[in-house]
mmCIF file of C-alpha atoms and ligand atoms in Angstrom:
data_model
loop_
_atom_site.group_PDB
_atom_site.id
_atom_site.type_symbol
_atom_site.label_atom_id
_atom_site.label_comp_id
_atom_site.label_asym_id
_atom_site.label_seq_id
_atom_site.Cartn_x
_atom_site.Cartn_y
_atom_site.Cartn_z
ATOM 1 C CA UNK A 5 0.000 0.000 0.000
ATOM 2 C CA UNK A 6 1.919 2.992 -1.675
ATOM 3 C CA UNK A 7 0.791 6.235 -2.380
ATOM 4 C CA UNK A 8 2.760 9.125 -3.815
ATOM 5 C CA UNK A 9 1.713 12.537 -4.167
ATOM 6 C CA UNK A 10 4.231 14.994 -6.313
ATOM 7 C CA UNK A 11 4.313 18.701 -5.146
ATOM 8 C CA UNK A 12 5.223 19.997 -8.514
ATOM 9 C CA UNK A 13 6.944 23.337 -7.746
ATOM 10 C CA UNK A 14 9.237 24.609 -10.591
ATOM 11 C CA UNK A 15 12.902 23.424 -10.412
ATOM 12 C CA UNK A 16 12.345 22.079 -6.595
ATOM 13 C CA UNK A 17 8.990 19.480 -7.065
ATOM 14 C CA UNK A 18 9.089 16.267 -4.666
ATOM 15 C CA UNK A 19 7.305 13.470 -3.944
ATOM 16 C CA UNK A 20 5.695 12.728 -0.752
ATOM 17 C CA UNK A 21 5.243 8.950 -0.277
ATOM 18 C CA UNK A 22 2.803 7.739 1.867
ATOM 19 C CA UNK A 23 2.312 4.275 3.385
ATOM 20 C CA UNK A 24 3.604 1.386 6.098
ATOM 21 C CA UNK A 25 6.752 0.503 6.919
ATOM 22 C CA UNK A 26 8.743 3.450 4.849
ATOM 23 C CA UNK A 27 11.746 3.548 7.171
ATOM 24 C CA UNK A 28 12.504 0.001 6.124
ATOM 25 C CA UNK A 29 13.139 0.933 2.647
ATOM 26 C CA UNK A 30 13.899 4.256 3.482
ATOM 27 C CA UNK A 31 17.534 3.337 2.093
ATOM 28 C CA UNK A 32 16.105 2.554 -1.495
ATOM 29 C CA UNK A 33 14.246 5.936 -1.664
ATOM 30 C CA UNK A 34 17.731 7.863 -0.884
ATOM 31 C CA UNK A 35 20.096 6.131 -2.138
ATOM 32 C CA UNK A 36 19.436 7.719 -5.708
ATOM 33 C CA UNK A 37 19.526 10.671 -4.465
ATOM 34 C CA UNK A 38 22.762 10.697 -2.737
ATOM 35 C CA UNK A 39 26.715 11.179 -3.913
ATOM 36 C CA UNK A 40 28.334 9.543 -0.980
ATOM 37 C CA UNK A 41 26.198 7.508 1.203
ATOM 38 C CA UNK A 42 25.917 8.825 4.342
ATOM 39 C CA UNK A 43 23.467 11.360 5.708
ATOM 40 C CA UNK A 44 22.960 13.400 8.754
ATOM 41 C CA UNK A 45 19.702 12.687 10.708
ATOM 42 C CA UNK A 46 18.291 14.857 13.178
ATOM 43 C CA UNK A 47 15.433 13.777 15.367
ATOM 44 C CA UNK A 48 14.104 14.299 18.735
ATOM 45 C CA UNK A 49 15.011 11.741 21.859
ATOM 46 C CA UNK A 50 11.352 10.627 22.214
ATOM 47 C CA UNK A 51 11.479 9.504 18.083
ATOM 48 C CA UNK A 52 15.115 8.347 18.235
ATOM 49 C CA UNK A 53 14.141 5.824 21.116
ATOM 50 C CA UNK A 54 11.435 4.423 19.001
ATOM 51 C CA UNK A 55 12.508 4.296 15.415
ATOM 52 C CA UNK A 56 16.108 5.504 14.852
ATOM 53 C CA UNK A 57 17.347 2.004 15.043
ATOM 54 C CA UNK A 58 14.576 0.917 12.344
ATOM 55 C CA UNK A 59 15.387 3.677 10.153
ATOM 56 C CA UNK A 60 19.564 2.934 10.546
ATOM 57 C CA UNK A 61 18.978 -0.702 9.524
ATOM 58 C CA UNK A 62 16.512 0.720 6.475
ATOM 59 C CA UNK A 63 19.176 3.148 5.586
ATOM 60 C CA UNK A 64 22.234 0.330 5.848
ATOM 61 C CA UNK A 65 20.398 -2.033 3.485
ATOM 62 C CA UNK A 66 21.423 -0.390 0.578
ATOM 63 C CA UNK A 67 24.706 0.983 2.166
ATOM 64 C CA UNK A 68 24.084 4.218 3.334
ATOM 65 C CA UNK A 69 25.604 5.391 6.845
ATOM 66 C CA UNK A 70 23.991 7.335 9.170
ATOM 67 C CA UNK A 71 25.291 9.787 11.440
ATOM 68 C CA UNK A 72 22.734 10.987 14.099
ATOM 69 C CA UNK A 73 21.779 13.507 16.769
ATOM 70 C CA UNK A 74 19.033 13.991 18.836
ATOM 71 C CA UNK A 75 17.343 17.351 20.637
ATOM 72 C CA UNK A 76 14.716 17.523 23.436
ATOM 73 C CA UNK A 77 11.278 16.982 22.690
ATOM 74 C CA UNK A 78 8.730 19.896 23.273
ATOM 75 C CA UNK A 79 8.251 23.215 21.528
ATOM 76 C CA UNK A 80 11.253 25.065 23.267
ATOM 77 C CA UNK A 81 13.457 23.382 20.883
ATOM 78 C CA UNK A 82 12.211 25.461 18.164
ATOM 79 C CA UNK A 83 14.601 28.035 19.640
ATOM 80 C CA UNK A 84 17.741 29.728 18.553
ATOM 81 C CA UNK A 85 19.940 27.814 20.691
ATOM 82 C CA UNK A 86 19.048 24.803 19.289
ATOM 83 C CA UNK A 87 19.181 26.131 15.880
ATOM 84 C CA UNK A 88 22.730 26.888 16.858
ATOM 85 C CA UNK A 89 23.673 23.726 18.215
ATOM 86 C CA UNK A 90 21.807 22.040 14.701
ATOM 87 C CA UNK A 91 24.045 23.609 12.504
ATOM 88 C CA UNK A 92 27.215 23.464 14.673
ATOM 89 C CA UNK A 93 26.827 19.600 14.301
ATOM 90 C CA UNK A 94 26.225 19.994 10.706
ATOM 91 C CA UNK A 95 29.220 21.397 9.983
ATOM 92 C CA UNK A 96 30.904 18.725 12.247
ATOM 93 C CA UNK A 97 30.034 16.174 9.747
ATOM 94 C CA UNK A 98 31.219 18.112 7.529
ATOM 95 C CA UNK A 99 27.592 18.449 5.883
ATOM 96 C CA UNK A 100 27.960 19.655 2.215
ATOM 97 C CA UNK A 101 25.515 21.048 0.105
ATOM 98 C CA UNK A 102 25.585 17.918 -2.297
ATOM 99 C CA UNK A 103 24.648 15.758 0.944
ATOM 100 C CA UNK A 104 21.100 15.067 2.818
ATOM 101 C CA UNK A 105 20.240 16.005 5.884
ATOM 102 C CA UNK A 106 17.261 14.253 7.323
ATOM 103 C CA UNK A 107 14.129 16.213 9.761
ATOM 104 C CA UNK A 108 13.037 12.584 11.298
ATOM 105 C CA UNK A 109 10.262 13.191 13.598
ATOM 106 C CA UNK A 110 7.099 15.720 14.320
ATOM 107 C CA UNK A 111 6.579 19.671 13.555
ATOM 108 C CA UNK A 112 8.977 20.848 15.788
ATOM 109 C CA UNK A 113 12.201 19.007 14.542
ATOM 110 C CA UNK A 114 10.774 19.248 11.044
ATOM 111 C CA UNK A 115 10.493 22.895 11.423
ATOM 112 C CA UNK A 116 14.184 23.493 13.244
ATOM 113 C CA UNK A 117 16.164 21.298 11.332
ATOM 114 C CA UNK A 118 14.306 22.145 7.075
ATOM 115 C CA UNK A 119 15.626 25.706 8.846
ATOM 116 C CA UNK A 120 19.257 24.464 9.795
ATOM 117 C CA UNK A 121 19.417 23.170 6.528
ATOM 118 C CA UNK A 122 17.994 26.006 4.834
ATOM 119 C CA UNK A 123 20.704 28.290 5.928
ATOM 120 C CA UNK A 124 23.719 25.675 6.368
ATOM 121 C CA UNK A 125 25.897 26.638 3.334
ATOM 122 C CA UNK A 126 23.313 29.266 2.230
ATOM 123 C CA UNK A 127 21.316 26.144 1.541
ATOM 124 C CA UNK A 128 21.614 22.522 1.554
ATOM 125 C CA UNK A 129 18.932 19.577 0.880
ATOM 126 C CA UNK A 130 16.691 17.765 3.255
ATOM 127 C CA UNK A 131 14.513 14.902 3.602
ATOM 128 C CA UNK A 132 11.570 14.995 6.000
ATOM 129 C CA UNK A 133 10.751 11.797 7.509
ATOM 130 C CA UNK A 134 7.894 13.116 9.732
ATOM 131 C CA UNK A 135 6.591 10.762 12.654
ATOM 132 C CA UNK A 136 3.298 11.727 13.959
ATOM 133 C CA UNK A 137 0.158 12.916 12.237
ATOM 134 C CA UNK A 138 0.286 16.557 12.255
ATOM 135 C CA UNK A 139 3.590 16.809 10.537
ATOM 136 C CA UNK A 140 2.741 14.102 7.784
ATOM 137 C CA UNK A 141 -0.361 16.050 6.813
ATOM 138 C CA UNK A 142 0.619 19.457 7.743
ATOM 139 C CA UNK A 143 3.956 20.542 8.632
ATOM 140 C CA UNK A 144 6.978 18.470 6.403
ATOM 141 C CA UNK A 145 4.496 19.502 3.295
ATOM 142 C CA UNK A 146 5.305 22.669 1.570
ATOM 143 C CA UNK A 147 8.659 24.257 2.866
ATOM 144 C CA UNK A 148 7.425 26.499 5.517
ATOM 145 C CA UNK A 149 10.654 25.949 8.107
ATOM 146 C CA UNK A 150 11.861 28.130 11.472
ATOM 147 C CA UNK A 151 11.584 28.611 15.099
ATOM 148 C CA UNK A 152 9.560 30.476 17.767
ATOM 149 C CA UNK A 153 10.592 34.197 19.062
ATOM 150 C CA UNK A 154 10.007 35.068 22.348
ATOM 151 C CA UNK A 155 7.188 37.707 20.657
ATOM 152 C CA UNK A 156 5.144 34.618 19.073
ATOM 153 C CA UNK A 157 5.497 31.133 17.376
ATOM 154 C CA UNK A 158 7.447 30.713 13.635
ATOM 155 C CA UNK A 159 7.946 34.561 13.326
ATOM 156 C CA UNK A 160 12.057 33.782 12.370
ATOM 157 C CA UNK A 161 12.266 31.063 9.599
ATOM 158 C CA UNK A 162 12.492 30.542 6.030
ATOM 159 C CA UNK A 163 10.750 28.815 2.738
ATOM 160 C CA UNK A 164 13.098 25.717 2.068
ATOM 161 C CA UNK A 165 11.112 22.964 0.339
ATOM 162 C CA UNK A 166 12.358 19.150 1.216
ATOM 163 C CA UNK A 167 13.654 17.147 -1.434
ATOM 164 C CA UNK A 168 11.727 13.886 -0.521
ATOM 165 C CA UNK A 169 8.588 13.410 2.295
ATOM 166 C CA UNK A 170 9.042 9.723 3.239
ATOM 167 C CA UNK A 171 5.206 9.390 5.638
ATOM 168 C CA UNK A 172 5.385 6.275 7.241
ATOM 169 C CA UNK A 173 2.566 5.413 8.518
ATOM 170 C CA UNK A 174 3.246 2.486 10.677
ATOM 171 C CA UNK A 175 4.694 4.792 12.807
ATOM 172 C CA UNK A 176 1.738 6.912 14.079
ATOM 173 C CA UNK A 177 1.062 3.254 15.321
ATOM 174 C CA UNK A 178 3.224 4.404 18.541
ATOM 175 C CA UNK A 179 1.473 8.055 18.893
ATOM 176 C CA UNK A 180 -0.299 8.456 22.377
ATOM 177 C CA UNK A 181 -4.338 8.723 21.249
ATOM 178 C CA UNK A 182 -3.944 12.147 23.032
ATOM 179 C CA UNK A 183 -1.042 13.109 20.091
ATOM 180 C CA UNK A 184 -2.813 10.990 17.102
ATOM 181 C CA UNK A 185 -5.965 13.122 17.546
ATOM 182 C CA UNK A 186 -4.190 16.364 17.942
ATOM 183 C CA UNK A 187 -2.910 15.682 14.371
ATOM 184 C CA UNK A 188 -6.132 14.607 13.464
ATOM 185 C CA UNK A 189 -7.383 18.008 14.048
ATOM 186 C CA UNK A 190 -5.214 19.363 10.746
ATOM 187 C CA UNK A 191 -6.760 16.269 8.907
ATOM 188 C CA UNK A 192 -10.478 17.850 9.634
ATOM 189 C CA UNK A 193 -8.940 21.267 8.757
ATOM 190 C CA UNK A 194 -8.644 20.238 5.168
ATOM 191 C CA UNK A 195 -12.197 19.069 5.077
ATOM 192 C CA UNK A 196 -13.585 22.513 6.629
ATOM 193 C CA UNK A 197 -11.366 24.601 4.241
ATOM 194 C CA UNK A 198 -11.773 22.953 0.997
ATOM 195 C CA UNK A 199 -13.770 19.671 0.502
ATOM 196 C CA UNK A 200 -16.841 18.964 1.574
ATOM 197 C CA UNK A 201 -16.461 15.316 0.618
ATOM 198 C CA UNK A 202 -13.803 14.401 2.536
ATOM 199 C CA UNK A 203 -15.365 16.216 5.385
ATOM 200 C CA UNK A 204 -18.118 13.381 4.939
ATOM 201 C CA UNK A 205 -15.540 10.643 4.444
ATOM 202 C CA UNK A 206 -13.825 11.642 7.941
ATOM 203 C CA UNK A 207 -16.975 11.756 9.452
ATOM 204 C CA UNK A 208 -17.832 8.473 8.486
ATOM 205 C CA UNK A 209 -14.357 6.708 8.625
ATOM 206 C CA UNK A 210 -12.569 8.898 11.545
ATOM 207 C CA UNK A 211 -13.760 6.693 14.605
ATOM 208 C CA UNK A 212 -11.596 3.529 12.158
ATOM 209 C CA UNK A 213 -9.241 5.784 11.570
ATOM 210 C CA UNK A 214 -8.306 6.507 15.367
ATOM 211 C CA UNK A 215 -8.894 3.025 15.645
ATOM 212 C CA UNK A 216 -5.721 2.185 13.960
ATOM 213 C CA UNK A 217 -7.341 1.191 10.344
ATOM 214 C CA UNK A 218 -4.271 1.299 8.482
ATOM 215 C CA UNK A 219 -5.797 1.882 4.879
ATOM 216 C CA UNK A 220 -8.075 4.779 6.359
ATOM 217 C CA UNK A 221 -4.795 6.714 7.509
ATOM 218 C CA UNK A 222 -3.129 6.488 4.521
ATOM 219 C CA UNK A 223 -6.047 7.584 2.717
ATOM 220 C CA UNK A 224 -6.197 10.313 5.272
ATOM 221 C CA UNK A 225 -2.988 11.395 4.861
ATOM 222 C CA UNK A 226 -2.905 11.027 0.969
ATOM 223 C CA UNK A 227 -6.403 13.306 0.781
ATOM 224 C CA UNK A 228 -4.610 15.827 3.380
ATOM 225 C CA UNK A 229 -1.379 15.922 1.410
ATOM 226 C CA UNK A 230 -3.276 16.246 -2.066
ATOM 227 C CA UNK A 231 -4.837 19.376 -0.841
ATOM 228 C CA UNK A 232 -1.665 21.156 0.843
ATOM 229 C CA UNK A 233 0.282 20.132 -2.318
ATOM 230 C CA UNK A 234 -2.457 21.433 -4.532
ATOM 231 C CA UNK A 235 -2.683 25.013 -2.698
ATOM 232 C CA UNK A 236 1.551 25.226 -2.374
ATOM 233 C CA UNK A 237 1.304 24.568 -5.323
ATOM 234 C CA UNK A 238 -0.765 27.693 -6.450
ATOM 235 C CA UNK A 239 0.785 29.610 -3.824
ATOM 236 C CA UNK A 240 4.156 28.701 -2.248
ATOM 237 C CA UNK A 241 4.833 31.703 -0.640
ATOM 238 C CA UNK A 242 1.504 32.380 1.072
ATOM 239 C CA UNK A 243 0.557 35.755 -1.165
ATOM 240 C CA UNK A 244 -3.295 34.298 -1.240
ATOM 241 C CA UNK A 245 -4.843 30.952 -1.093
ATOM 242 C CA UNK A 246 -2.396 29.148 1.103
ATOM 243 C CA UNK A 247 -3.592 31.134 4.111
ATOM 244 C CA UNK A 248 -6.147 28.641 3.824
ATOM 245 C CA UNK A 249 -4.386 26.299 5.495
ATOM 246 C CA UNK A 250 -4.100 28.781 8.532
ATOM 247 C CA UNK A 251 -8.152 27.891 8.770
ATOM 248 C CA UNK A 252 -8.410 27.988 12.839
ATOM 249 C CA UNK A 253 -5.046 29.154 13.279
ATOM 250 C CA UNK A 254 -5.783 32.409 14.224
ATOM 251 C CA UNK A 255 -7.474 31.429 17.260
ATOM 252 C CA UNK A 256 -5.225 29.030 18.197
ATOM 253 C CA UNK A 257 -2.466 31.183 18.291
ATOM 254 C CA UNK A 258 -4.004 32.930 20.618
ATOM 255 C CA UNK A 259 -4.943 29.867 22.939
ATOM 256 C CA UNK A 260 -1.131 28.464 22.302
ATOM 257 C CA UNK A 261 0.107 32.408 23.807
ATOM 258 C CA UNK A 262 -2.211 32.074 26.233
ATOM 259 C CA UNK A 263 -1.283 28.849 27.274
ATOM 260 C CA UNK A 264 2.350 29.255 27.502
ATOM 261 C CA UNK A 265 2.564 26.695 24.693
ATOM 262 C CA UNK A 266 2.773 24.409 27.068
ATOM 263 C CA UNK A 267 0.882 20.693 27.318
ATOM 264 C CA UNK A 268 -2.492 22.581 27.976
ATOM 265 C CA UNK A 269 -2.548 22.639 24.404
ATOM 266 C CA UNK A 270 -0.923 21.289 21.881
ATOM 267 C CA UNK A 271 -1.328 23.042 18.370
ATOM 268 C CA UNK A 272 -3.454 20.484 16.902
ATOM 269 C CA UNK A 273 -6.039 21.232 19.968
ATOM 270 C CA UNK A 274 -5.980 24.578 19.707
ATOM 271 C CA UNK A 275 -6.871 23.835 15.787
ATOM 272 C CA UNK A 276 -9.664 21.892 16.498
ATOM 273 C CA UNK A 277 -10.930 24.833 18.899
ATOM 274 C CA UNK A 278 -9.888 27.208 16.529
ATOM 275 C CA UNK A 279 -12.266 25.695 13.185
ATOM 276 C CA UNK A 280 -14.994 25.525 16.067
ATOM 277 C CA UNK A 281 -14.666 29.510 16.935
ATOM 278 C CA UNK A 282 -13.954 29.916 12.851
ATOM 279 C CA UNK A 283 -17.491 28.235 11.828
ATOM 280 C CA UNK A 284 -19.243 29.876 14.778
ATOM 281 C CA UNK A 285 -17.835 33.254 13.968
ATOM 282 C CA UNK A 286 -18.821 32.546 9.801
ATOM 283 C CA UNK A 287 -22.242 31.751 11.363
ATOM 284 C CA UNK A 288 -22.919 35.010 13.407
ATOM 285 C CA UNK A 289 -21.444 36.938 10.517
ATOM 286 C CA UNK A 290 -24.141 35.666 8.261
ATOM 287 C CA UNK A 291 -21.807 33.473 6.436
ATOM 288 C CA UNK A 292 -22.598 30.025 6.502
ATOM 289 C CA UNK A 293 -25.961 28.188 8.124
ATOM 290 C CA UNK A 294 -25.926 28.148 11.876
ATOM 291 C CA UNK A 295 -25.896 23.964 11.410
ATOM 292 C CA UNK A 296 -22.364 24.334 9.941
ATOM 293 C CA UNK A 297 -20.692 25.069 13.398
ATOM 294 C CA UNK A 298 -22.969 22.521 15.075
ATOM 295 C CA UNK A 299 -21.506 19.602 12.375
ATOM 296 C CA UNK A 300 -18.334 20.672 12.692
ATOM 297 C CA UNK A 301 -18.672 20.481 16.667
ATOM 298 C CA UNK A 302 -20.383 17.250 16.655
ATOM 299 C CA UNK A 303 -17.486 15.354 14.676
ATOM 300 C CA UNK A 304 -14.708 16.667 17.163
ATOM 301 C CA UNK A 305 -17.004 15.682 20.166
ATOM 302 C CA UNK A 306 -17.844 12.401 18.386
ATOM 303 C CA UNK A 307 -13.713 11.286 18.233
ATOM 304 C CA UNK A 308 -13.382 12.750 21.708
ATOM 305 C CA UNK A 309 -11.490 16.023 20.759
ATOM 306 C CA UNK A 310 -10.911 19.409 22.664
ATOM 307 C CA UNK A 311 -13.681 21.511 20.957
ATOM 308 C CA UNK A 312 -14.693 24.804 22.873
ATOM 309 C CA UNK A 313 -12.434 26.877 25.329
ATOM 310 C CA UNK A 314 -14.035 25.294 27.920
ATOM 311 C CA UNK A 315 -11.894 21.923 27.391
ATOM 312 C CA UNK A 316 -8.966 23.992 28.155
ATOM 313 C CA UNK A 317 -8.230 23.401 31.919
ATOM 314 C CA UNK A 318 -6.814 26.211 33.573
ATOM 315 C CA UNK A 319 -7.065 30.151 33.723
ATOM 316 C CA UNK A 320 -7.669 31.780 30.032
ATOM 317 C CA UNK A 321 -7.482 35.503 30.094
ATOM 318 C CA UNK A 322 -10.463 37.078 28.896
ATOM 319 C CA UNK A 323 -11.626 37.956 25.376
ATOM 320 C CA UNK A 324 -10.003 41.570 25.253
ATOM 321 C CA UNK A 325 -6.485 39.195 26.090
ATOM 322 C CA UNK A 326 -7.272 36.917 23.784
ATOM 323 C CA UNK A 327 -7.875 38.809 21.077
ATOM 324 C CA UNK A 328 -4.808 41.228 21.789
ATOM 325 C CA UNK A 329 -2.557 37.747 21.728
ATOM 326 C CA UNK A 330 -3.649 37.370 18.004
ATOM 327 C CA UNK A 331 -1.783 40.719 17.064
ATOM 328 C CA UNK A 332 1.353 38.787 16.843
ATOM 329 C CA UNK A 333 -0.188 36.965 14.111
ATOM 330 C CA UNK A 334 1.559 36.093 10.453
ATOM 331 C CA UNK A 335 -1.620 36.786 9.087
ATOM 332 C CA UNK A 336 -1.798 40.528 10.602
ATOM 333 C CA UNK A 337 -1.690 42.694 7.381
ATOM 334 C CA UNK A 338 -1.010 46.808 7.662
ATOM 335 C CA UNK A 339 -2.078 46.147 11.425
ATOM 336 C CA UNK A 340 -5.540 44.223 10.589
ATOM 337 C CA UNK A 341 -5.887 40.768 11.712
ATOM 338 C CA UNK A 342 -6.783 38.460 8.609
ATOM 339 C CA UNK A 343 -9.709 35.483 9.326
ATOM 340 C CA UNK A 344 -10.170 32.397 7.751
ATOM 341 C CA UNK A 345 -13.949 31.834 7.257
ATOM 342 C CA UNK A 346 -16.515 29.921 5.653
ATOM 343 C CA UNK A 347 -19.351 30.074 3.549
ATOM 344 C CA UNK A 348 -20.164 26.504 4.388
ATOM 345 C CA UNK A 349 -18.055 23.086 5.248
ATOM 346 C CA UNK A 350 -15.587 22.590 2.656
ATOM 347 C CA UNK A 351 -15.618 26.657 1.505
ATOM 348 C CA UNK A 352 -13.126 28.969 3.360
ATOM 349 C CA UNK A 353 -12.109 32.316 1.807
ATOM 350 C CA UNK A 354 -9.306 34.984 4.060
ATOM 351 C CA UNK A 355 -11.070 38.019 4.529
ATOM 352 C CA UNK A 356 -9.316 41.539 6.565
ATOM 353 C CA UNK A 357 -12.767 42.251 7.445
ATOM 354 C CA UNK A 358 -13.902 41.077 10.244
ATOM 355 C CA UNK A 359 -15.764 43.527 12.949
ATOM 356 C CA UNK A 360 -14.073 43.428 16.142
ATOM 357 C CA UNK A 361 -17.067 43.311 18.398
ATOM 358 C CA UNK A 362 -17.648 39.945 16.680
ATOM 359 C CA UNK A 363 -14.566 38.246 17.551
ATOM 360 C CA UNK A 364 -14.954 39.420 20.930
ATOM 361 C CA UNK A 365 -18.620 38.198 20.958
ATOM 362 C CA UNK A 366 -17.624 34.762 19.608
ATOM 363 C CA UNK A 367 -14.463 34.573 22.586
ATOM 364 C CA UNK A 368 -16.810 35.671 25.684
ATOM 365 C CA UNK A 369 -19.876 33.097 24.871
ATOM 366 C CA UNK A 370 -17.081 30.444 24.948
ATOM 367 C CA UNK A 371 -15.540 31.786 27.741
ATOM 368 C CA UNK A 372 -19.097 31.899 29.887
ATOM 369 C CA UNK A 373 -19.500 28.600 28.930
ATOM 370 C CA UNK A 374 -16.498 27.775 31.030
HETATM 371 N N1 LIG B 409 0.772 25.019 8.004
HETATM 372 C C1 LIG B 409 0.348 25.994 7.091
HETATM 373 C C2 LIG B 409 1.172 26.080 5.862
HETATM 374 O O1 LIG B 409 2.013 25.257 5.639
HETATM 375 O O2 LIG B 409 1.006 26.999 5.091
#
């Protein structure tokens, strides 16, 4: 069970395969790339416990050595310092811009090391070989690569498309549930933003899915990837349509500041949340039919999902806070926040024009409800 999709970007395309047991023949996929066979892999020590044994013996059956490091796991890593420390050991094995160097596990080392690599040498290629479900349908797709400032998430970082996705997904065999659904909230993004169908599909197949039905994940993943591909592929550089894929993001942001991006939330919760708060706030706006936000509310609920700022334990500041917390946003254009909304499951559209007093309407009903 294969399944390639091609991100066909002029001069710097890729294929992103998608199926079981990928790190056993991960050798076979690199070795044509390669001049000298050895690479540099870079994961995190949670992955490297689990897999970086099954990817060495995939990588040594057609020859190729692998030298490897590992960082801590968690968010902070996406920090200069570890950037540092990244490409100091780079240029300890004596990484050239010929060579690979291989992101193997979830957003974060994705994110740090596609950035290490993207200014190592002014530029050398990398392989993501992403391990749980929000990078293989989000995050190693599409080039987007950096680290966290202390004034918000990804604000220092740089567009360095991968040379090869390898998605393995045997591996998200080993995510906790809590992790696998938090990925699983990207995969519903992709329904909400552009396909209606697939919405449908997930709503049928997503309780197998979590289950561990191994054909309905790859099929997950393959629909997910298909549509990030298809919109990088209109728009690498986020100028229009690939804001779409920020569908919920604003809001989570927000809950992610306010939250000390810490394991309150992880990003995929605060997605989830966020597409909840998006549909609600389409719905009061006139947008879409008040049933949309209901559906949309009903799926998370139904696979057991965060879905309204009252699943977030703790103390949330209040909607004024909230809402200043999303001023740090990418998406903040001459000074004006920039929604994702929708005119109905499976139709988002950006839009700079969204009234205040309804954002802050939308973030104090959820908040009461807490
Ligand atoms: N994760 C959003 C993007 O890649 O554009």
């Amino acid at each position: 069970m294969r399944e390639t999709v091609n991100v066909n970007l002029p001069g710097r395309g890729y294929d992103v395969v998608i199926g079981p047991d990928l790190l056993a023949e991960a050798g076979a996929y690199l070795s044509p790339m390669l001049a000298r066979k050895k690479v540099a892999v870079i994961s995190d020590a949670n992955v490297a416990a689990l897999h970086l044994e099954t990817l060495r013996a995939g990588l040594a059956a057609t020859g190729i050595e692998m030298a490897a490091m590992t960082l801590p796991p968690g968010e902070a890593t996406k920090s200069w310092e570890q950037l540092n420390i990244c490409c100091d050991w780079l240029l300890d094995q004596k990484v050239e811009r010929r060579d690979l160097v291989i992101a193997f596990g979830g957003g974060v080392v994705g994110d740090l090391v596609g950035f290490a690599a993207a200014i190592l040498r002014r530029g050398v290629r990398f392989v993501q070989i992403p391990t749980s479900l929000l990078a293989q349908v989000d995050s190693s797709v599409g080039g987007k690569t950096g680290i966290n400032a202390a004034q918000g998430k990804n604000l220092i970082g740089a567009f360095h498309q991968p040379s090869l996705v390898l998605a393995d997904t045997a591996v998200l065999g080993t995510l906790t549930p809590r992790d696998f659904l938090a990925g699983y909230g990207e995969v519903v993004k992709y329904g909400l933003l552009g396909d209606a169908t697939f919405f449908d599909w997930l709503e049928r197949q997503g309780p197998a899915l979590a289950a561990g039905d191994g054909a309905a994940r790859v099929e997950a993943v393959r629909r997910s990837v298909q549509m990030k591909a298809d919109i990088v592929m209109r728009d690498e550089t986020e100028q229009g349509d690939r804001a779409l894929l920020n569908l919920g993001h604003t809001f989570c942001h927000s809950l992610e500041a306010a939250t000390g991006y810490s394991d309150r939330l992880l990003h995929g919760e605060g997605v989830a949340i966020g597409c909840a708060l998006a549909f609600e706030l389409s719905a009061r706006l006139g947008l879409c039919s008040q049933e949309d936000p209901s559906r949309v509310r009903a799926h998370l609920k139904a696979m057991g999902m965060k879905t309204d700022l009252s699943d977030i334990a703790g103390d949330l500041p209040d909607a004024e806070g909230l809402l200043g917390l999303m001023g740090q946003d990418k998406k903040v254009v001459d000074g004006q926040l920039r929604f994702i909304l929708a005119r109905g499951i499976g139709t988002a559209f950006v839009t700079g024009d969204v009234p205040r007093d309804a954002v802050l309407g939308v973030l104090r009903d959820g908040l009461a409800a807490r």
